[in-house]
Amino acid sequence: MFFMDESRFGTHSKIGHGWFKTGQRSCVKMKLGFQNFYVYSSVEPNSGETFTLILPNVNTDMLNLYLQEMSRQFADDKIILVMDGAGWHRSRQLNLPANISIIHLPPYSPELNPVERFWQQLKRITIRNKIYDSIDELEVAVCAAIHDFTPERIAQICAIN
């Protein structure tokens, strides 16, 4: 059983908490930007196994591509994929591979999806208080961070108790 979601990563700076000298006004650099990409990720919360793709948009075509690639990766397995009820997750044009079944979470309940905790950690590492000169530079940083997560660490972050 995998839990799946998408998350947007872009060049617009995200400011987070930090430590600064008392009594001095701190200056934090920011960058405005409108370039972005989406990380599609499925997490098996107990083992920490993941399947991730970086795609340019969130829509039915991209989800179909993701499902097709996931089906190939786990060709010998029957997968139950738990996801939220986004419009493209429920689309009639969704081509569901034979080895994947979908269960939808109740509306407005992201706290039930363990992959949300993975997004928090990934964004803390890659985009909080950081500036990237290009979308390509950000993509390289996100890929490196994803590869640095071990299954044990992902299970620790996403475990269902």
CSV table of N, CA and C in Angstrom, one decimal:
chain,number,residue,atom,x,y,z
A,1,MET,N,0.8,-1.2,0.0
A,1,MET,CA,0.0,0.0,0.0
A,1,MET,C,0.9,1.2,0.0
A,2,PHE,N,0.7,2.1,-1.0
A,2,PHE,CA,1.4,3.3,-1.1
A,2,PHE,C,0.5,4.5,-0.9
A,3,PHE,N,1.0,5.6,-0.4
A,3,PHE,CA,0.3,6.9,-0.3
A,3,PHE,C,1.0,7.8,-1.3
A,4,MET,N,0.2,8.5,-2.1
A,4,MET,CA,0.7,9.3,-3.2
A,4,MET,C,0.2,10.7,-3.1
A,5,ASP,N,1.0,11.6,-3.6
A,5,ASP,CA,0.6,13.0,-3.7
A,5,ASP,C,1.6,13.8,-4.6
A,6,GLU,N,1.3,15.0,-5.0
A,6,GLU,CA,2.2,15.8,-5.7
A,6,GLU,C,2.5,17.1,-4.9
A,7,SER,N,3.6,17.7,-5.2
A,7,SER,CA,4.0,18.9,-4.5
A,7,SER,C,4.7,19.8,-5.5
A,8,ARG,N,4.4,21.1,-5.4
A,8,ARG,CA,5.0,22.1,-6.3
A,8,ARG,C,6.3,22.6,-5.7
A,9,PHE,N,7.3,22.7,-6.6
A,9,PHE,CA,8.6,23.3,-6.2
A,9,PHE,C,8.9,24.4,-7.2
A,10,GLY,N,9.2,25.6,-6.7
A,10,GLY,CA,9.5,26.7,-7.7
A,10,GLY,C,10.6,27.6,-7.2
A,11,THR,N,10.9,28.6,-8.0
A,11,THR,CA,12.0,29.5,-7.8
A,11,THR,C,11.6,30.7,-6.8
A,12,HIS,N,10.3,30.8,-6.5
A,12,HIS,CA,9.9,31.8,-5.5
A,12,HIS,C,10.4,31.4,-4.1
A,13,SER,N,11.1,32.3,-3.5
A,13,SER,CA,11.7,32.0,-2.2
A,13,SER,C,10.7,31.7,-1.1
A,14,LYS,N,11.0,30.8,-0.2
A,14,LYS,CA,10.1,30.5,1.0
A,14,LYS,C,11.0,30.9,2.2
A,15,ILE,N,10.4,31.8,3.0
A,15,ILE,CA,11.1,32.2,4.2
A,15,ILE,C,10.7,31.3,5.4
A,16,GLY,N,11.6,30.9,6.2
A,16,GLY,CA,11.3,30.1,7.3
A,16,GLY,C,12.0,30.7,8.6
A,17,HIS,N,11.8,30.1,9.7
A,17,HIS,CA,12.3,30.6,10.9
A,17,HIS,C,13.9,30.4,10.9
A,18,GLY,N,14.5,31.3,11.6
A,18,GLY,CA,16.0,31.3,11.7
A,18,GLY,C,16.4,32.0,13.0
A,19,TRP,N,17.7,31.8,13.2
A,19,TRP,CA,18.3,32.5,14.4
A,19,TRP,C,19.1,33.7,14.0
A,20,PHE,N,18.8,34.8,14.7
A,20,PHE,CA,19.4,36.1,14.4
A,20,PHE,C,19.9,36.8,15.7
A,21,LYS,N,20.8,37.7,15.5
A,21,LYS,CA,21.3,38.5,16.7
A,21,LYS,C,20.2,39.3,17.3
A,22,THR,N,20.1,39.3,18.6
A,22,THR,CA,19.1,40.1,19.3
A,22,THR,C,19.4,41.6,19.1
A,23,GLY,N,18.4,42.4,18.9
A,23,GLY,CA,18.6,43.8,18.8
A,23,GLY,C,19.0,44.3,17.4
A,24,GLN,N,19.3,43.5,16.5
A,24,GLN,CA,19.7,43.9,15.1
A,24,GLN,C,18.7,43.4,14.1
A,25,ARG,N,18.4,44.4,13.2
A,25,ARG,CA,17.4,44.0,12.2
A,25,ARG,C,18.1,43.1,11.2
A,26,SER,N,17.5,42.0,10.8
A,26,SER,CA,18.1,41.0,9.9
A,26,SER,C,17.5,41.2,8.5
A,27,CYS,N,18.4,41.0,7.6
A,27,CYS,CA,18.0,41.1,6.2
A,27,CYS,C,18.1,39.7,5.6
A,28,VAL,N,17.0,39.3,5.0
A,28,VAL,CA,16.9,38.0,4.4
A,28,VAL,C,16.7,38.2,2.9
A,29,LYS,N,17.5,37.6,2.1
A,29,LYS,CA,17.4,37.7,0.6
A,29,LYS,C,16.2,36.9,0.2
A,30,MET,N,15.5,37.4,-0.8
A,30,MET,CA,14.4,36.7,-1.4
A,30,MET,C,14.5,36.8,-2.9
A,31,LYS,N,13.8,35.9,-3.6
A,31,LYS,CA,13.7,35.9,-5.0
A,31,LYS,C,12.3,35.6,-5.5
A,32,LEU,N,11.8,36.5,-6.3
A,32,LEU,CA,10.5,36.2,-6.9
A,32,LEU,C,10.7,35.5,-8.2
A,33,GLY,N,9.9,34.5,-8.4
A,33,GLY,CA,10.0,33.7,-9.6
A,33,GLY,C,8.7,32.9,-9.8
A,34,PHE,N,8.5,32.6,-11.1
A,34,PHE,CA,7.2,31.9,-11.4
A,34,PHE,C,7.5,30.6,-12.1
A,35,GLN,N,8.7,30.2,-12.2
A,35,GLN,CA,9.0,28.9,-12.8
A,35,GLN,C,8.8,27.8,-11.7
A,36,ASN,N,8.3,26.7,-12.1
A,36,ASN,CA,8.1,25.6,-11.2
A,36,ASN,C,8.0,24.2,-11.9
A,37,PHE,N,8.1,23.2,-11.0
A,37,PHE,CA,7.8,21.8,-11.5
A,37,PHE,C,7.1,21.1,-10.3
A,38,TYR,N,6.7,19.9,-10.6
A,38,TYR,CA,6.0,19.2,-9.6
A,38,TYR,C,6.7,17.8,-9.3
A,39,VAL,N,6.7,17.5,-8.1
A,39,VAL,CA,7.3,16.2,-7.7
A,39,VAL,C,6.1,15.3,-7.3
A,40,TYR,N,6.0,14.2,-8.0
A,40,TYR,CA,5.0,13.2,-7.8
A,40,TYR,C,5.7,12.1,-7.0
A,41,SER,N,5.1,11.7,-5.8
A,41,SER,CA,5.8,10.7,-5.0
A,41,SER,C,4.8,9.8,-4.3
A,42,SER,N,5.1,8.5,-4.3
A,42,SER,CA,4.4,7.6,-3.5
A,42,SER,C,5.3,7.0,-2.4
A,43,VAL,N,4.7,6.8,-1.3
A,43,VAL,CA,5.5,6.3,-0.1
A,43,VAL,C,4.8,5.1,0.5
A,44,GLU,N,5.6,4.1,0.8
A,44,GLU,CA,5.1,3.0,1.6
A,44,GLU,C,5.6,3.3,3.0
A,45,PRO,N,4.7,3.8,3.9
A,45,PRO,CA,5.1,4.4,5.1
A,45,PRO,C,5.9,3.4,6.1
A,46,ASN,N,5.6,2.1,6.0
A,46,ASN,CA,6.3,1.2,7.0
A,46,ASN,C,7.7,0.8,6.5
A,47,SER,N,7.8,0.6,5.2
A,47,SER,CA,9.1,0.1,4.7
A,47,SER,C,10.0,1.3,4.3
A,48,GLY,N,9.4,2.4,3.9
A,48,GLY,CA,10.1,3.6,3.4
A,48,GLY,C,10.4,3.5,1.9
A,49,GLU,N,9.8,2.5,1.3
A,49,GLU,CA,10.0,2.4,-0.2
A,49,GLU,C,9.2,3.5,-0.8
A,50,THR,N,9.8,4.1,-1.9
A,50,THR,CA,9.2,5.2,-2.6
A,50,THR,C,9.3,5.0,-4.1
A,51,PHE,N,8.4,5.8,-4.8
A,51,PHE,CA,8.5,5.9,-6.2
A,51,PHE,C,8.2,7.4,-6.5
A,52,THR,N,9.2,8.0,-7.2
A,52,THR,CA,9.1,9.5,-7.4
A,52,THR,C,9.4,9.8,-8.9
A,53,LEU,N,8.6,10.8,-9.4
A,53,LEU,CA,8.9,11.4,-10.7
A,53,LEU,C,8.8,12.9,-10.6
A,54,ILE,N,9.6,13.6,-11.4
A,54,ILE,CA,9.5,15.0,-11.5
A,54,ILE,C,8.8,15.3,-12.8
A,55,LEU,N,7.7,16.0,-12.8
A,55,LEU,CA,6.9,16.3,-14.0
A,55,LEU,C,6.6,17.8,-14.1
A,56,PRO,N,6.3,18.3,-15.3
A,56,PRO,CA,6.1,19.7,-15.4
A,56,PRO,C,4.8,20.3,-14.9
A,57,ASN,N,3.7,19.5,-14.8
A,57,ASN,CA,2.4,19.9,-14.5
A,57,ASN,C,1.7,19.0,-13.6
A,58,VAL,N,0.6,19.4,-13.1
A,58,VAL,CA,-0.4,18.5,-12.4
A,58,VAL,C,-1.6,18.5,-13.3
A,59,ASN,N,-1.9,17.3,-13.9
A,59,ASN,CA,-3.1,17.1,-14.6
A,59,ASN,C,-3.3,15.6,-14.9
A,60,THR,N,-4.3,15.3,-15.6
A,60,THR,CA,-4.6,13.8,-15.8
A,60,THR,C,-3.5,13.2,-16.7
A,61,ASP,N,-3.0,13.9,-17.7
A,61,ASP,CA,-2.0,13.3,-18.6
A,61,ASP,C,-0.7,13.0,-17.8
A,62,MET,N,-0.3,13.9,-16.9
A,62,MET,CA,0.9,13.6,-16.1
A,62,MET,C,0.7,12.5,-15.1
A,63,LEU,N,-0.5,12.5,-14.5
A,63,LEU,CA,-0.8,11.4,-13.5
A,63,LEU,C,-0.9,10.0,-14.3
A,64,ASN,N,-1.4,10.0,-15.5
A,64,ASN,CA,-1.4,8.8,-16.3
A,64,ASN,C,0.0,8.3,-16.5
A,65,LEU,N,0.9,9.2,-16.9
A,65,LEU,CA,2.3,8.9,-17.1
A,65,LEU,C,2.9,8.4,-15.8
A,66,TYR,N,2.7,9.0,-14.7
A,66,TYR,CA,3.2,8.6,-13.4
A,66,TYR,C,2.7,7.1,-13.1
A,67,LEU,N,1.4,6.9,-13.3
A,67,LEU,CA,0.8,5.6,-13.0
A,67,LEU,C,1.4,4.5,-13.9
A,68,GLN,N,1.6,4.8,-15.1
A,68,GLN,CA,2.2,3.9,-16.1
A,68,GLN,C,3.6,3.5,-15.7
A,69,GLU,N,4.4,4.5,-15.3
A,69,GLU,CA,5.8,4.2,-14.9
A,69,GLU,C,5.9,3.5,-13.6
A,70,MET,N,4.9,3.8,-12.6
A,70,MET,CA,4.9,3.1,-11.4
A,70,MET,C,4.5,1.6,-11.6
A,71,SER,N,3.6,1.4,-12.5
A,71,SER,CA,3.1,0.1,-12.8
A,71,SER,C,4.3,-0.8,-13.4
A,72,ARG,N,5.1,-0.1,-14.2
A,72,ARG,CA,6.3,-0.8,-14.8
A,72,ARG,C,7.3,-1.1,-13.7
A,73,GLN,N,7.5,-0.2,-12.8
A,73,GLN,CA,8.5,-0.4,-11.7
A,73,GLN,C,8.1,-1.5,-10.8
A,74,PHE,N,6.8,-1.7,-10.6
A,74,PHE,CA,6.3,-2.7,-9.7
A,74,PHE,C,5.5,-3.7,-10.5
A,75,ALA,N,6.0,-4.2,-11.6
A,75,ALA,CA,5.2,-5.0,-12.5
A,75,ALA,C,4.7,-6.3,-11.9
A,76,ASP,N,5.4,-6.8,-10.9
A,76,ASP,CA,5.1,-8.1,-10.3
A,76,ASP,C,4.2,-8.0,-9.0
A,77,ASP,N,3.9,-6.7,-8.7
A,77,ASP,CA,3.2,-6.5,-7.5
A,77,ASP,C,1.8,-5.9,-7.8
A,78,LYS,N,0.8,-6.2,-6.8
A,78,LYS,CA,-0.5,-5.5,-6.9
A,78,LYS,C,-0.4,-4.4,-5.9
A,79,ILE,N,-0.7,-3.2,-6.4
A,79,ILE,CA,-0.5,-1.9,-5.6
A,79,ILE,C,-1.8,-1.3,-5.3
A,80,ILE,N,-2.0,-1.0,-4.0
A,80,ILE,CA,-3.1,-0.1,-3.6
A,80,ILE,C,-2.5,1.3,-3.4
A,81,LEU,N,-3.0,2.2,-4.1
A,81,LEU,CA,-2.5,3.6,-4.1
A,81,LEU,C,-3.6,4.5,-3.4
A,82,VAL,N,-3.2,5.1,-2.3
A,82,VAL,CA,-4.1,6.0,-1.5
A,82,VAL,C,-3.7,7.4,-1.9
A,83,MET,N,-4.7,8.2,-2.3
A,83,MET,CA,-4.5,9.6,-2.7
A,83,MET,C,-5.7,10.4,-2.4
A,84,ASP,N,-5.5,11.8,-2.4
A,84,ASP,CA,-6.6,12.7,-2.2
A,84,ASP,C,-7.5,12.7,-3.4
A,85,GLY,N,-8.5,13.6,-3.3
A,85,GLY,CA,-9.5,13.6,-4.3
A,85,GLY,C,-9.4,14.7,-5.3
A,86,ALA,N,-8.1,15.1,-5.6
A,86,ALA,CA,-7.9,16.2,-6.6
A,86,ALA,C,-8.6,15.8,-7.9
A,87,GLY,N,-9.0,16.8,-8.7
A,87,GLY,CA,-9.8,16.6,-9.9
A,87,GLY,C,-9.1,15.6,-10.8
A,88,TRP,N,-7.8,15.7,-11.0
A,88,TRP,CA,-7.1,14.8,-12.0
A,88,TRP,C,-7.0,13.4,-11.4
A,89,HIS,N,-7.2,13.2,-10.1
A,89,HIS,CA,-7.1,11.9,-9.4
A,89,HIS,C,-8.4,11.2,-9.7
A,90,ARG,N,-9.5,11.9,-10.0
A,90,ARG,CA,-10.8,11.3,-10.2
A,90,ARG,C,-11.3,11.4,-11.7
A,91,SER,N,-10.4,11.8,-12.5
A,91,SER,CA,-10.8,12.1,-13.9
A,91,SER,C,-11.3,10.8,-14.6
A,92,ARG,N,-12.2,11.0,-15.5
A,92,ARG,CA,-12.7,9.8,-16.3
A,92,ARG,C,-11.6,9.4,-17.3
A,93,GLN,N,-10.7,10.3,-17.7
A,93,GLN,CA,-9.6,10.0,-18.6
A,93,GLN,C,-8.4,9.3,-17.9
A,94,LEU,N,-8.5,9.0,-16.7
A,94,LEU,CA,-7.5,8.3,-15.9
A,94,LEU,C,-7.3,6.9,-16.5
A,95,ASN,N,-6.2,6.5,-16.9
A,95,ASN,CA,-5.9,5.1,-17.4
A,95,ASN,C,-5.2,4.3,-16.3
A,96,LEU,N,-6.0,3.6,-15.6
A,96,LEU,CA,-5.5,2.9,-14.4
A,96,LEU,C,-4.9,1.5,-14.9
A,97,PRO,N,-3.6,1.3,-14.6
A,97,PRO,CA,-2.9,0.0,-15.0
A,97,PRO,C,-3.6,-1.1,-14.2
A,98,ALA,N,-3.5,-2.3,-14.7
A,98,ALA,CA,-4.1,-3.5,-14.2
A,98,ALA,C,-3.6,-3.8,-12.8
A,99,ASN,N,-2.4,-3.5,-12.5
A,99,ASN,CA,-1.8,-3.9,-11.2
A,99,ASN,C,-1.9,-2.7,-10.1
A,100,ILE,N,-2.7,-1.7,-10.4
A,100,ILE,CA,-2.8,-0.6,-9.4
A,100,ILE,C,-4.3,-0.3,-9.2
A,101,SER,N,-4.7,-0.3,-7.9
A,101,SER,CA,-6.0,0.1,-7.5
A,101,SER,C,-5.9,1.4,-6.7
A,102,ILE,N,-6.9,2.2,-6.8
A,102,ILE,CA,-6.9,3.5,-6.1
A,102,ILE,C,-8.0,3.6,-5.0
A,103,ILE,N,-7.5,4.1,-3.8
A,103,ILE,CA,-8.5,4.5,-2.8
A,103,ILE,C,-8.3,6.0,-2.5
A,104,HIS,N,-9.4,6.7,-2.4
A,104,HIS,CA,-9.4,8.1,-2.2
A,104,HIS,C,-9.6,8.5,-0.7
A,105,LEU,N,-8.8,9.4,-0.2
A,105,LEU,CA,-8.9,9.9,1.1
A,105,LEU,C,-10.2,10.7,1.2
A,106,PRO,N,-10.7,10.9,2.4
A,106,PRO,CA,-11.8,11.8,2.6
A,106,PRO,C,-11.4,13.2,2.2
A,107,PRO,N,-12.4,14.1,1.8
A,107,PRO,CA,-12.0,15.5,1.5
A,107,PRO,C,-11.4,16.2,2.7
A,108,TYR,N,-10.5,17.2,2.3
A,108,TYR,CA,-9.9,18.1,3.3
A,108,TYR,C,-9.2,17.3,4.5
A,109,SER,N,-8.5,16.3,4.2
A,109,SER,CA,-7.8,15.5,5.2
A,109,SER,C,-6.4,15.2,4.9
A,110,PRO,N,-5.5,16.2,4.6
A,110,PRO,CA,-4.1,15.9,4.3
A,110,PRO,C,-3.4,15.3,5.4
A,111,GLU,N,-3.8,15.5,6.6
A,111,GLU,CA,-3.1,14.8,7.8
A,111,GLU,C,-3.2,13.3,7.7
A,112,LEU,N,-4.1,12.8,6.9
A,112,LEU,CA,-4.2,11.3,6.8
A,112,LEU,C,-3.2,10.7,5.7
A,113,ASN,N,-2.5,11.6,5.0
A,113,ASN,CA,-1.6,11.2,4.0
A,113,ASN,C,-0.1,11.3,4.5
A,114,PRO,N,0.5,10.2,4.7
A,114,PRO,CA,1.9,10.3,5.3
A,114,PRO,C,2.9,11.0,4.3
A,115,VAL,N,2.6,11.0,3.0
A,115,VAL,CA,3.6,11.6,2.1
A,115,VAL,C,3.7,13.1,2.4
A,116,GLU,N,2.7,13.7,3.0
A,116,GLU,CA,2.7,15.2,3.4
A,116,GLU,C,3.9,15.5,4.3
A,117,ARG,N,4.2,14.5,5.2
A,117,ARG,CA,5.3,14.7,6.1
A,117,ARG,C,6.7,14.7,5.3
A,118,PHE,N,6.7,13.8,4.3
A,118,PHE,CA,7.8,13.8,3.4
A,118,PHE,C,8.0,15.1,2.7
A,119,TRP,N,6.9,15.7,2.2
A,119,TRP,CA,7.0,17.1,1.6
A,119,TRP,C,7.6,18.1,2.5
A,120,GLN,N,7.2,18.1,3.8
A,120,GLN,CA,7.7,19.0,4.8
A,120,GLN,C,9.2,18.9,4.9
A,121,GLN,N,9.7,17.7,5.1
A,121,GLN,CA,11.1,17.5,5.2
A,121,GLN,C,11.9,17.9,3.9
A,122,LEU,N,11.4,17.5,2.8
A,122,LEU,CA,12.0,17.8,1.5
A,122,LEU,C,12.1,19.3,1.3
A,123,LYS,N,11.0,20.0,1.6
A,123,LYS,CA,11.0,21.5,1.4
A,123,LYS,C,11.9,22.2,2.4
A,124,ARG,N,11.9,21.7,3.6
A,124,ARG,CA,12.8,22.3,4.6
A,124,ARG,C,14.2,22.2,4.2
A,125,ILE,N,14.6,21.1,3.6
A,125,ILE,CA,16.0,20.9,3.1
A,125,ILE,C,16.3,21.7,1.9
A,126,THR,N,15.4,21.7,0.9
A,126,THR,CA,15.7,22.3,-0.4
A,126,THR,C,15.3,23.7,-0.7
A,127,ILE,N,14.2,24.2,-0.1
A,127,ILE,CA,13.8,25.5,-0.5
A,127,ILE,C,13.6,26.6,0.6
A,128,ARG,N,13.6,26.1,1.8
A,128,ARG,CA,13.4,27.1,2.9
A,128,ARG,C,14.7,27.9,3.1
A,129,ASN,N,14.5,29.2,3.0
A,129,ASN,CA,15.6,30.2,3.1
A,129,ASN,C,16.8,30.0,2.1
A,130,LYS,N,16.4,29.5,0.9
A,130,LYS,CA,17.4,29.3,-0.1
A,130,LYS,C,17.0,30.0,-1.4
A,131,ILE,N,18.0,30.4,-2.2
A,131,ILE,CA,17.7,31.1,-3.4
A,131,ILE,C,18.4,30.3,-4.5
A,132,TYR,N,17.7,30.0,-5.6
A,132,TYR,CA,18.3,29.3,-6.7
A,132,TYR,C,18.3,30.2,-7.9
A,133,ASP,N,19.4,30.2,-8.7
A,133,ASP,CA,19.5,31.1,-9.9
A,133,ASP,C,18.6,30.6,-11.0
A,134,SER,N,18.3,29.3,-11.0
A,134,SER,CA,17.5,28.8,-12.1
A,134,SER,C,16.7,27.6,-11.7
A,135,ILE,N,15.7,27.3,-12.4
A,135,ILE,CA,14.8,26.2,-12.1
A,135,ILE,C,15.6,24.9,-12.2
A,136,ASP,N,16.6,24.8,-13.1
A,136,ASP,CA,17.4,23.6,-13.3
A,136,ASP,C,18.3,23.4,-12.0
A,137,GLU,N,18.8,24.5,-11.4
A,137,GLU,CA,19.6,24.4,-10.2
A,137,GLU,C,18.7,23.8,-9.1
A,138,LEU,N,17.4,24.3,-9.0
A,138,LEU,CA,16.5,23.8,-8.0
A,138,LEU,C,16.2,22.3,-8.2
A,139,GLU,N,16.0,21.9,-9.4
A,139,GLU,CA,15.7,20.6,-9.8
A,139,GLU,C,16.8,19.6,-9.4
A,140,VAL,N,18.1,20.1,-9.6
A,140,VAL,CA,19.2,19.3,-9.2
A,140,VAL,C,19.3,19.1,-7.7
A,141,ALA,N,19.0,20.2,-7.0
A,141,ALA,CA,19.0,20.1,-5.5
A,141,ALA,C,17.9,19.2,-5.0
A,142,VAL,N,16.7,19.3,-5.6
A,142,VAL,CA,15.6,18.4,-5.1
A,142,VAL,C,15.9,17.0,-5.4
A,143,CYS,N,16.5,16.7,-6.6
A,143,CYS,CA,16.8,15.3,-6.9
A,143,CYS,C,17.9,14.8,-6.0
A,144,ALA,N,18.9,15.6,-5.6
A,144,ALA,CA,19.9,15.2,-4.7
A,144,ALA,C,19.3,14.9,-3.3
A,145,ALA,N,18.4,15.7,-2.9
A,145,ALA,CA,17.8,15.5,-1.6
A,145,ALA,C,17.0,14.3,-1.5
A,146,ILE,N,16.2,14.0,-2.6
A,146,ILE,CA,15.4,12.8,-2.7
A,146,ILE,C,16.3,11.6,-2.6
A,147,HIS,N,17.4,11.6,-3.4
A,147,HIS,CA,18.3,10.4,-3.4
A,147,HIS,C,19.0,10.2,-2.0
A,148,ASP,N,19.2,11.3,-1.2
A,148,ASP,CA,19.8,11.2,0.1
A,148,ASP,C,18.9,10.6,1.1
A,149,PHE,N,17.6,10.6,0.9
A,149,PHE,CA,16.7,9.9,1.9
A,149,PHE,C,16.8,8.4,1.8
A,150,THR,N,17.1,7.8,2.9
A,150,THR,CA,17.2,6.3,2.9
A,150,THR,C,15.8,5.8,3.2
A,151,PRO,N,15.5,4.6,2.8
A,151,PRO,CA,14.2,4.0,3.2
A,151,PRO,C,13.9,4.1,4.7
A,152,GLU,N,15.0,3.9,5.5
A,152,GLU,CA,14.8,3.9,6.9
A,152,GLU,C,14.4,5.3,7.4
A,153,ARG,N,15.0,6.4,6.8
A,153,ARG,CA,14.6,7.7,7.1
A,153,ARG,C,13.2,8.1,6.7
A,154,ILE,N,12.8,7.6,5.5
A,154,ILE,CA,11.4,7.9,5.0
A,154,ILE,C,10.4,7.1,5.9
A,155,ALA,N,10.7,5.9,6.3
A,155,ALA,CA,9.8,5.2,7.2
A,155,ALA,C,9.7,5.9,8.5
A,156,GLN,N,10.8,6.5,9.0
A,156,GLN,CA,10.8,7.2,10.3
A,156,GLN,C,9.9,8.5,10.1
A,157,ILE,N,10.0,9.2,9.0
A,157,ILE,CA,9.2,10.4,8.8
A,157,ILE,C,7.7,10.1,8.6
A,158,CYS,N,7.5,9.0,7.8
A,158,CYS,CA,6.1,8.7,7.3
A,158,CYS,C,5.4,7.6,8.0
A,159,ALA,N,6.0,7.0,9.0
A,159,ALA,CA,5.4,5.8,9.6
A,159,ALA,C,4.0,6.1,10.2
A,160,ILE,N,3.1,5.1,10.0
A,160,ILE,CA,1.8,5.1,10.5
A,160,ILE,C,1.8,4.4,11.8
A,161,ASN,N,1.5,5.0,12.9
A,161,ASN,CA,1.5,4.4,14.2
A,161,ASN,C,0.1,3.8,14.6
